[in-house]
Coordinates of C-alpha atoms in Angstrom, one line a residue:
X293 CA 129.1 178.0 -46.3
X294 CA 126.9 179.8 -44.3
X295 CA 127.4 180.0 -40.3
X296 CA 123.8 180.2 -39.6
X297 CA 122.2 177.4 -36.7
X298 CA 121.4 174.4 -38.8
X299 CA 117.5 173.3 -39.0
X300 CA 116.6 176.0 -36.3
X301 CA 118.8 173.4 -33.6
X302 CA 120.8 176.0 -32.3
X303 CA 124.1 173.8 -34.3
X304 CA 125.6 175.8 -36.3
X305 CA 126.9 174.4 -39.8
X306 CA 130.6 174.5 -38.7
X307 CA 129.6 172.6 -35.5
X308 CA 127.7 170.2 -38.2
X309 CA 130.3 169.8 -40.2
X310 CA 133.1 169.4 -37.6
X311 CA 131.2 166.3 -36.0
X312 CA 131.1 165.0 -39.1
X313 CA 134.7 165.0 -39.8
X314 CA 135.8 163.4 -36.3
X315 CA 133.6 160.5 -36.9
X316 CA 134.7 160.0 -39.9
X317 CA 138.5 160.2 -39.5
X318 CA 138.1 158.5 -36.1
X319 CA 141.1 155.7 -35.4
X320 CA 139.0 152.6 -33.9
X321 CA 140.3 153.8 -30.3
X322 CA 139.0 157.1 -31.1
X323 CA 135.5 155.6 -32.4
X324 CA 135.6 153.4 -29.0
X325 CA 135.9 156.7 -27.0
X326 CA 132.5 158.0 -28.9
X327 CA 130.4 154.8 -28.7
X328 CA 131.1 154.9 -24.7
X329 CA 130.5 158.6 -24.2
X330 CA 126.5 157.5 -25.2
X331 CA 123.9 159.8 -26.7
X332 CA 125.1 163.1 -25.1
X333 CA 122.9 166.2 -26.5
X334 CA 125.4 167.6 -29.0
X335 CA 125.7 163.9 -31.0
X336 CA 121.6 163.8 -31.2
X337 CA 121.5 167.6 -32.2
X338 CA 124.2 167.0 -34.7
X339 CA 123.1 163.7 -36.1
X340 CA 119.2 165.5 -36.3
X341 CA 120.6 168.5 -37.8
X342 CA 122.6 166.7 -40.4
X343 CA 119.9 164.2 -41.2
X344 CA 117.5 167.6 -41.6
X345 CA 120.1 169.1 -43.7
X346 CA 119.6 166.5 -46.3
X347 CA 115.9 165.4 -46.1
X348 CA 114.1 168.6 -43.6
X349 CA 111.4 166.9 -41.9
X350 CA 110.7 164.3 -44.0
X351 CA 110.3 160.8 -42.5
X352 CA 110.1 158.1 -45.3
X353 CA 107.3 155.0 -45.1
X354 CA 108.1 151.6 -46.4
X355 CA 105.2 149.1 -46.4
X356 CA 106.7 146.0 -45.4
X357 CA 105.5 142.5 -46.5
X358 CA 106.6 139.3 -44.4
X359 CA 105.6 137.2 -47.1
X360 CA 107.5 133.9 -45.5
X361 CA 108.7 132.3 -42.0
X362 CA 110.4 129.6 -43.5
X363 CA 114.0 129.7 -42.8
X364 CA 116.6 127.2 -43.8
X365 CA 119.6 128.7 -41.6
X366 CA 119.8 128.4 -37.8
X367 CA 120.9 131.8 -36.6
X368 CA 121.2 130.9 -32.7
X369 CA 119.3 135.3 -31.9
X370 CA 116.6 134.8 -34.4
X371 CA 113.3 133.5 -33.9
X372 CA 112.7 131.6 -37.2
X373 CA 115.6 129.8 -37.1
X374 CA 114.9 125.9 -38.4
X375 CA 115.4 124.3 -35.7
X376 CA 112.5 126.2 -33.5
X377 CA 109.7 123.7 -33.8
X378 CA 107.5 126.3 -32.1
X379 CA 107.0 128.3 -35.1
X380 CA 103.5 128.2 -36.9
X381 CA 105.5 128.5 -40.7
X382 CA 103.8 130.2 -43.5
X383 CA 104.2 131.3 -46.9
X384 CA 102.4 133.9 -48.6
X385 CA 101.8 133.5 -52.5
X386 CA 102.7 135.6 -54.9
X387 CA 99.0 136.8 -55.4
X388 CA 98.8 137.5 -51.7
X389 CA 102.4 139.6 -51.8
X390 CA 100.8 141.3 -54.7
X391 CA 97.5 142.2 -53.1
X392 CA 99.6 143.2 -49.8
X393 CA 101.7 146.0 -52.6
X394 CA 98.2 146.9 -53.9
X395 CA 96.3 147.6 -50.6
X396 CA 99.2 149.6 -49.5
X397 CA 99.7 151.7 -53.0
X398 CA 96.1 152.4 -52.2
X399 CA 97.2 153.6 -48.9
X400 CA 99.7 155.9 -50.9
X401 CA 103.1 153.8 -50.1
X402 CA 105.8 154.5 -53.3
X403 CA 108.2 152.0 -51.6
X404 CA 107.5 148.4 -50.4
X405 CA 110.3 146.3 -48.2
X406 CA 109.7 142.2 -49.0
X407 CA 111.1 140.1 -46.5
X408 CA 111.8 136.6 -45.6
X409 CA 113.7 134.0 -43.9
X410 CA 116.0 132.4 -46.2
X411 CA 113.2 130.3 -47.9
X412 CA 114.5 127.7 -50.4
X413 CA 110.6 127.5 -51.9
X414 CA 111.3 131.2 -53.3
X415 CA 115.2 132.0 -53.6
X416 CA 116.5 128.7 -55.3
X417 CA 116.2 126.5 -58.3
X418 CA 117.2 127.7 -62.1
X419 CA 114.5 130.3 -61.9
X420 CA 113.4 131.6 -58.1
X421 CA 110.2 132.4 -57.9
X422 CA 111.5 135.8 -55.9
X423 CA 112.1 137.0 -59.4
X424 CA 108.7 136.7 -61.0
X425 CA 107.0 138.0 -57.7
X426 CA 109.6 140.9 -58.2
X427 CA 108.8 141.4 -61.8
X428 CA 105.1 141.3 -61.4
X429 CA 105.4 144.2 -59.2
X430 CA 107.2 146.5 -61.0
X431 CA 105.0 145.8 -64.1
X432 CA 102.0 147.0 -62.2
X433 CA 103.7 149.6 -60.0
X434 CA 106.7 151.1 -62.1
X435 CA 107.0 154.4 -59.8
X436 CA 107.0 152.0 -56.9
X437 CA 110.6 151.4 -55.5
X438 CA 111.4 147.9 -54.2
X439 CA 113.4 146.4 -51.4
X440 CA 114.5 142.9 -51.0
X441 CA 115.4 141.5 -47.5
X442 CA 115.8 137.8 -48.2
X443 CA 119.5 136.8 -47.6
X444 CA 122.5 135.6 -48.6
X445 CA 122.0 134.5 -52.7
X446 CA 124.2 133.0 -55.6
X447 CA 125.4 136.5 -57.3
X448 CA 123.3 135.2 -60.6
X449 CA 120.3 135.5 -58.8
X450 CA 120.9 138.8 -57.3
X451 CA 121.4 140.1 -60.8
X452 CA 118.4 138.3 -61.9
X453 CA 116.4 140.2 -59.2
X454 CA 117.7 143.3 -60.2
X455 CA 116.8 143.2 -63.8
X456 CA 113.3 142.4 -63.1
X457 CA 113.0 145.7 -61.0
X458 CA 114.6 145.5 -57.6
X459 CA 115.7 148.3 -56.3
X460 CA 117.1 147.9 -52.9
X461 CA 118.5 145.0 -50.9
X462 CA 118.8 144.8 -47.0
X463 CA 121.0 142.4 -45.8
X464 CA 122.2 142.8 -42.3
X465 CA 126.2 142.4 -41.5
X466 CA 125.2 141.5 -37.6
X467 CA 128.9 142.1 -36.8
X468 CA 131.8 142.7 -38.9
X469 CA 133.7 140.6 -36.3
X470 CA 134.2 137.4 -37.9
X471 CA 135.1 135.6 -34.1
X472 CA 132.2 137.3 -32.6
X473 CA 129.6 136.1 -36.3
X474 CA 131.1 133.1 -35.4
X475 CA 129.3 133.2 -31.9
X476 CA 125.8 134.2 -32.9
X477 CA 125.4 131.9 -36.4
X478 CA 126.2 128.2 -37.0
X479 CA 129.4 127.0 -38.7
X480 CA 128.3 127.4 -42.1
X481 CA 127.5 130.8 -41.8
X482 CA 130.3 132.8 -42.2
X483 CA 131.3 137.1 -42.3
X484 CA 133.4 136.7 -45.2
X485 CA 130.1 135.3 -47.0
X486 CA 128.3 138.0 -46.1
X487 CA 130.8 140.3 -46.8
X488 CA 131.2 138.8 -50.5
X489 CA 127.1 139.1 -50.2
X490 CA 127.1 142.6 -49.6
X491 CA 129.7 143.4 -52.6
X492 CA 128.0 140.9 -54.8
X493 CA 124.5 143.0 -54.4
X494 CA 126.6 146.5 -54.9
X495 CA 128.2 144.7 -58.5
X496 CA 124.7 143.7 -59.4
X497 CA 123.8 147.5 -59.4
X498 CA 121.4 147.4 -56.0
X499 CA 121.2 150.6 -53.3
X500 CA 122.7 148.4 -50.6
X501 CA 121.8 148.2 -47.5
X502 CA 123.9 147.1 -44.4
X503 CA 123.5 147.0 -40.5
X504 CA 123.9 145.1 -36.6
X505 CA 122.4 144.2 -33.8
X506 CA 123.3 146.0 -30.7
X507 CA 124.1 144.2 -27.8
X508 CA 123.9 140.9 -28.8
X509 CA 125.6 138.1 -26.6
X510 CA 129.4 138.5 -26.7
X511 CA 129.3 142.0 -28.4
X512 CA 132.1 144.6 -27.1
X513 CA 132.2 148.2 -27.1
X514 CA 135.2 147.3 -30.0
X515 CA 133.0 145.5 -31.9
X516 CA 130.4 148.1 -32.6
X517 CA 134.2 150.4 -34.3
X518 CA 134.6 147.9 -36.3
X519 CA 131.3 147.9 -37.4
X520 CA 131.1 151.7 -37.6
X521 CA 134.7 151.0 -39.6
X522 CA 133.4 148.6 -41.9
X523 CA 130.0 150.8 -43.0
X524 CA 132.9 153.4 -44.2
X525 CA 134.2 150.6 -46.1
X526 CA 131.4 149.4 -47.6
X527 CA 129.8 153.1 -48.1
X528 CA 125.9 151.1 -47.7
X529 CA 122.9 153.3 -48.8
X530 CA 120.8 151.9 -46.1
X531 CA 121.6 150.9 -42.9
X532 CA 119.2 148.9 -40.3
X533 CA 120.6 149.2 -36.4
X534 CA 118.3 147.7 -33.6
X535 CA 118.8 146.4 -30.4
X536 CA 118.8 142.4 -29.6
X537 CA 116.1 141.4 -28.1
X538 CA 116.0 137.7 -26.9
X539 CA 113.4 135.3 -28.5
X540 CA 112.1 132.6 -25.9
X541 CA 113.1 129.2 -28.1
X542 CA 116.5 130.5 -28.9
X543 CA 120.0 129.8 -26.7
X544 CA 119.9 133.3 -26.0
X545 CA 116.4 132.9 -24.4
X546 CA 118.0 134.5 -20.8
X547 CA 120.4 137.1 -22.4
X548 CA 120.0 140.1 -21.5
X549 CA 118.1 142.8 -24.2
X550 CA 120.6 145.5 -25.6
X551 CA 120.5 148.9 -24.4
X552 CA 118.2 151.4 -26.0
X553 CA 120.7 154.5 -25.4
X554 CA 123.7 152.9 -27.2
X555 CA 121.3 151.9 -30.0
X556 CA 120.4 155.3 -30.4
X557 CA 124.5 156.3 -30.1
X558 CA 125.0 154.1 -32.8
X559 CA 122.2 155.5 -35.1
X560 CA 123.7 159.4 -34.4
X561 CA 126.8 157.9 -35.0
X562 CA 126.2 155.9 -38.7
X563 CA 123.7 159.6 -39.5
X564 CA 127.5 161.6 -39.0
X565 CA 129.5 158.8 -40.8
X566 CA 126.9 158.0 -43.7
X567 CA 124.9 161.4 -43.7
X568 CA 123.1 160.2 -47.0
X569 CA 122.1 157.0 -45.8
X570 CA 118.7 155.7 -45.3
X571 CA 118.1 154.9 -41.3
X572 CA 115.1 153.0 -40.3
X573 CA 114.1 153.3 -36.9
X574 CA 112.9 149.9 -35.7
X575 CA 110.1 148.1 -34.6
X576 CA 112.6 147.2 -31.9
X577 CA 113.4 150.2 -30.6
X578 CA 110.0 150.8 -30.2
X579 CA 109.6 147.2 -28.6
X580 CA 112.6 148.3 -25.9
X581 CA 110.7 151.4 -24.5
X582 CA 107.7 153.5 -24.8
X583 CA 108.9 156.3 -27.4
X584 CA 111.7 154.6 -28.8
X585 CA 110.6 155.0 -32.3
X586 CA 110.6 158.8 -31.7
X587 CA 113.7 158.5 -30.0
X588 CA 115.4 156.9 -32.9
X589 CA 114.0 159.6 -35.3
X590 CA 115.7 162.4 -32.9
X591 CA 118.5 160.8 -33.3
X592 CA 119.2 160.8 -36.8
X593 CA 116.6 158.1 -38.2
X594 CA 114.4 158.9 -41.1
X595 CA 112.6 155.7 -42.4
X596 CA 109.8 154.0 -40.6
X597 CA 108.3 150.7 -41.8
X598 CA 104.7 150.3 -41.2
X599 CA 103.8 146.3 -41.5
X600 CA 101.3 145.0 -44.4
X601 CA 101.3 141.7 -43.7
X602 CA 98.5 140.3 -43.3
X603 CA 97.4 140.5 -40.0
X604 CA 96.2 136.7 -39.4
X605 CA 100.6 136.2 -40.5
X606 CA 102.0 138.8 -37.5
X607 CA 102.6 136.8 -35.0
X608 CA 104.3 134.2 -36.9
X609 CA 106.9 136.3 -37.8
X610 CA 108.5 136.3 -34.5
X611 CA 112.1 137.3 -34.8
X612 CA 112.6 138.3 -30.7
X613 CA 109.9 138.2 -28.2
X614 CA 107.0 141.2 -27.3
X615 CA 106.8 142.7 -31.1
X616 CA 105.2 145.6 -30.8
X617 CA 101.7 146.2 -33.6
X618 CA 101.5 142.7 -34.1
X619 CA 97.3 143.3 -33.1
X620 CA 97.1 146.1 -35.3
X621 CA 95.1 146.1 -38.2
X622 CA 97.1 147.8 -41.9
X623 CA 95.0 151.3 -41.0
X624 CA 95.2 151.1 -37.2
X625 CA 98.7 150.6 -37.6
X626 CA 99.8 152.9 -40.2
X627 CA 97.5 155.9 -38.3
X628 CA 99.8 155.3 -35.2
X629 CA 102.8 155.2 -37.2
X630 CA 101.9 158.5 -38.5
X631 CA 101.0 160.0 -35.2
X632 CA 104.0 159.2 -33.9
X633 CA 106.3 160.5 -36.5
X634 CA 104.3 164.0 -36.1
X635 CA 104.4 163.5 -31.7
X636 CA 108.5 163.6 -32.6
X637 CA 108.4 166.5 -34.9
X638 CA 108.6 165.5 -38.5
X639 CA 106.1 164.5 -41.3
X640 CA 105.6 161.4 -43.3
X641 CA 106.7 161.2 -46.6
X642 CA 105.3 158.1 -48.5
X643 CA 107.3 159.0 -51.9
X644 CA 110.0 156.4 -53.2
X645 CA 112.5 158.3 -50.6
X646 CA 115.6 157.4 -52.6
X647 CA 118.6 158.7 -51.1
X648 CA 120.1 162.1 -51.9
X649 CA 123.2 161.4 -53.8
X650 CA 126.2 163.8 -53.2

């Protein structure tokens, strides 16, 4: 393989490729060592140069749909957990998902995320109305590729959602610690569910798609190996990292936010160990600090997902506090989103973006 500098970065391919090997041969202790070094130059310019090495300058848009706020779980981080009686809950219908898919195909989006809280009205009974919502989709936009991020569901209904056109499925690990899952979800939430979850949705033939918070209350330095360890277990196609950010009505109202610079370690570091995978950088990120967005695409990210929701819905889909383009209309927001993918040096792609397979 050529020697040349990669992507016009000044790393050269056996620089590329020799990060990539330590990360993913790291020992836990040796992974613990990387996480605490931070986002030094050389892990950014490697993670960039190998993310460019796959997709050039291409930044993939998702339009996403929070088509519910209804939550049956009570996750003590999140927002829309059941027992927050602040919450103004709303469902859309599945003509007002569809219209949200058809204003943004219009807009030129291949590739729409659906997300939810875990909302009984639409995941459960002997046919969930996720599937026909699903279904009718793909029967009006074939080329369009479709990603589910609505939980933890019987392995017949994943399979279900899959034959009527599903593509993709997000469903965040949060912490491959099962003491530490313990401290962030009630008892009856468990990480060898969403473990089994995660495997189910790979059997039922999805592009998977993993992920953690960083930072959140209890989280060590250990914790974020094992999570780096258990993303080379699970081999995801997708992987969503973000900071915590505390949410007012929560028991972590007065925790403290995570940090923006390990969130963007942990990105560089998942680009090296996964340099296939899909890597949204977050609203949050953007939330934490002025440029974070960019900052997330520097360091290895390549998905951004401008919101379609409608825009009367935003700020009921509260997740942590001070949500950044909750005010902004579909247009206003999409033109910033594009604006700032160009400010940081790449250029929107609005095809399917499915993930180069090696």
């Amino acid at each position: 393989m050529s020697s040349a500098p990669c992507a016009s970065l000044g790393v050269r391919m056996e620089d590329m490729k020799k990060m990539i090997e330590t990360v993913r041969n790291a020992s836990k202790a040796e992974l613990i060592a990387l996480i605490e070094r931070g986002p030094d130059p050389s892990l950014l310019e490697a993670a960039d140069a190998v993310r460019r090495r796959y997709y050039g300058e291409r930044v993939f848009f998702r339009g996403l749909v929070e088509f519910s706020n209804y939550c049956k779980n009570g996750c003590y981080y999140c927002g829309l957990q059941r027992e927050n009686r602040d919450v103004h809950r709303y469902r859309l219908t599945p003509d007002e998902i569809l219209a949200c898919c058809r204003e943004g195909r219009r807009r030129g989006f291949h590739s729409f995320v659906l997300q939810s809280g875990e909302d009984a009205y639409y995941n459960e009974g002997a046919s969930p109305l996720i599937v026909d919502v699903v279904a009718r989709i793909k029967r009006e936009m074939p080329e369009c590729a479709l990603t589910l991020s609505v939980g933890e569901l019987p392995s017949a209904v994943y399979e279900k959602l899959h034959v009527a056109g599903g593509d993709r499925f997000l469903l965040r690990h949060e912490t491959a610690d099962a003491e530490h899952y313990a401290r962030l979800h009630p008892p009856e939430l468990t990480f060898a569910s969403r473990k089994r979850c995660l495997y189910d949705l790979k059997a039922a033939g999805f592009a998977v798609g993993a992920g953690f918070m960083v930072g959140s209350p209890g989280q060590t330095t250990e914790h974020l190996a094992e999570d780096l360890l258990f993303l080379k277990e699970l081999q995801p196609e997708m992987v969503g990292i973000g900071p915590f950010i505390p949410q007012a009505q929560t028991c972590f109202a007065d925790a403290p936010a995570g940090s923006l610079e390990r969130t963007l370690s942990m990105i560089a570091l998942v680009r090296l160990l996964l340099p296939t995978s899909m890597l949204p950088s977050t609203t949050a990120l953007g939330t934490l600090g002025a440029g974070g967005r960019e900052r997330g695409l520097r360091a290895g990210a390549n998905v951004v997902m401008p919101n379609l929701t409608p825009l009367e819905r935003r700020k009921d889909y509260m997740l942590y506090d001070g949500k950044i383009g909750v005010d902004d209309g579909v247009g206003e927001g999409l033109a910033r989103m594009i604006e700032s993918v160009r400010r940081a040096g790449y250029e929107p792609d609005f095809s399917r973006g499915d993930p180069v397979i090696l």
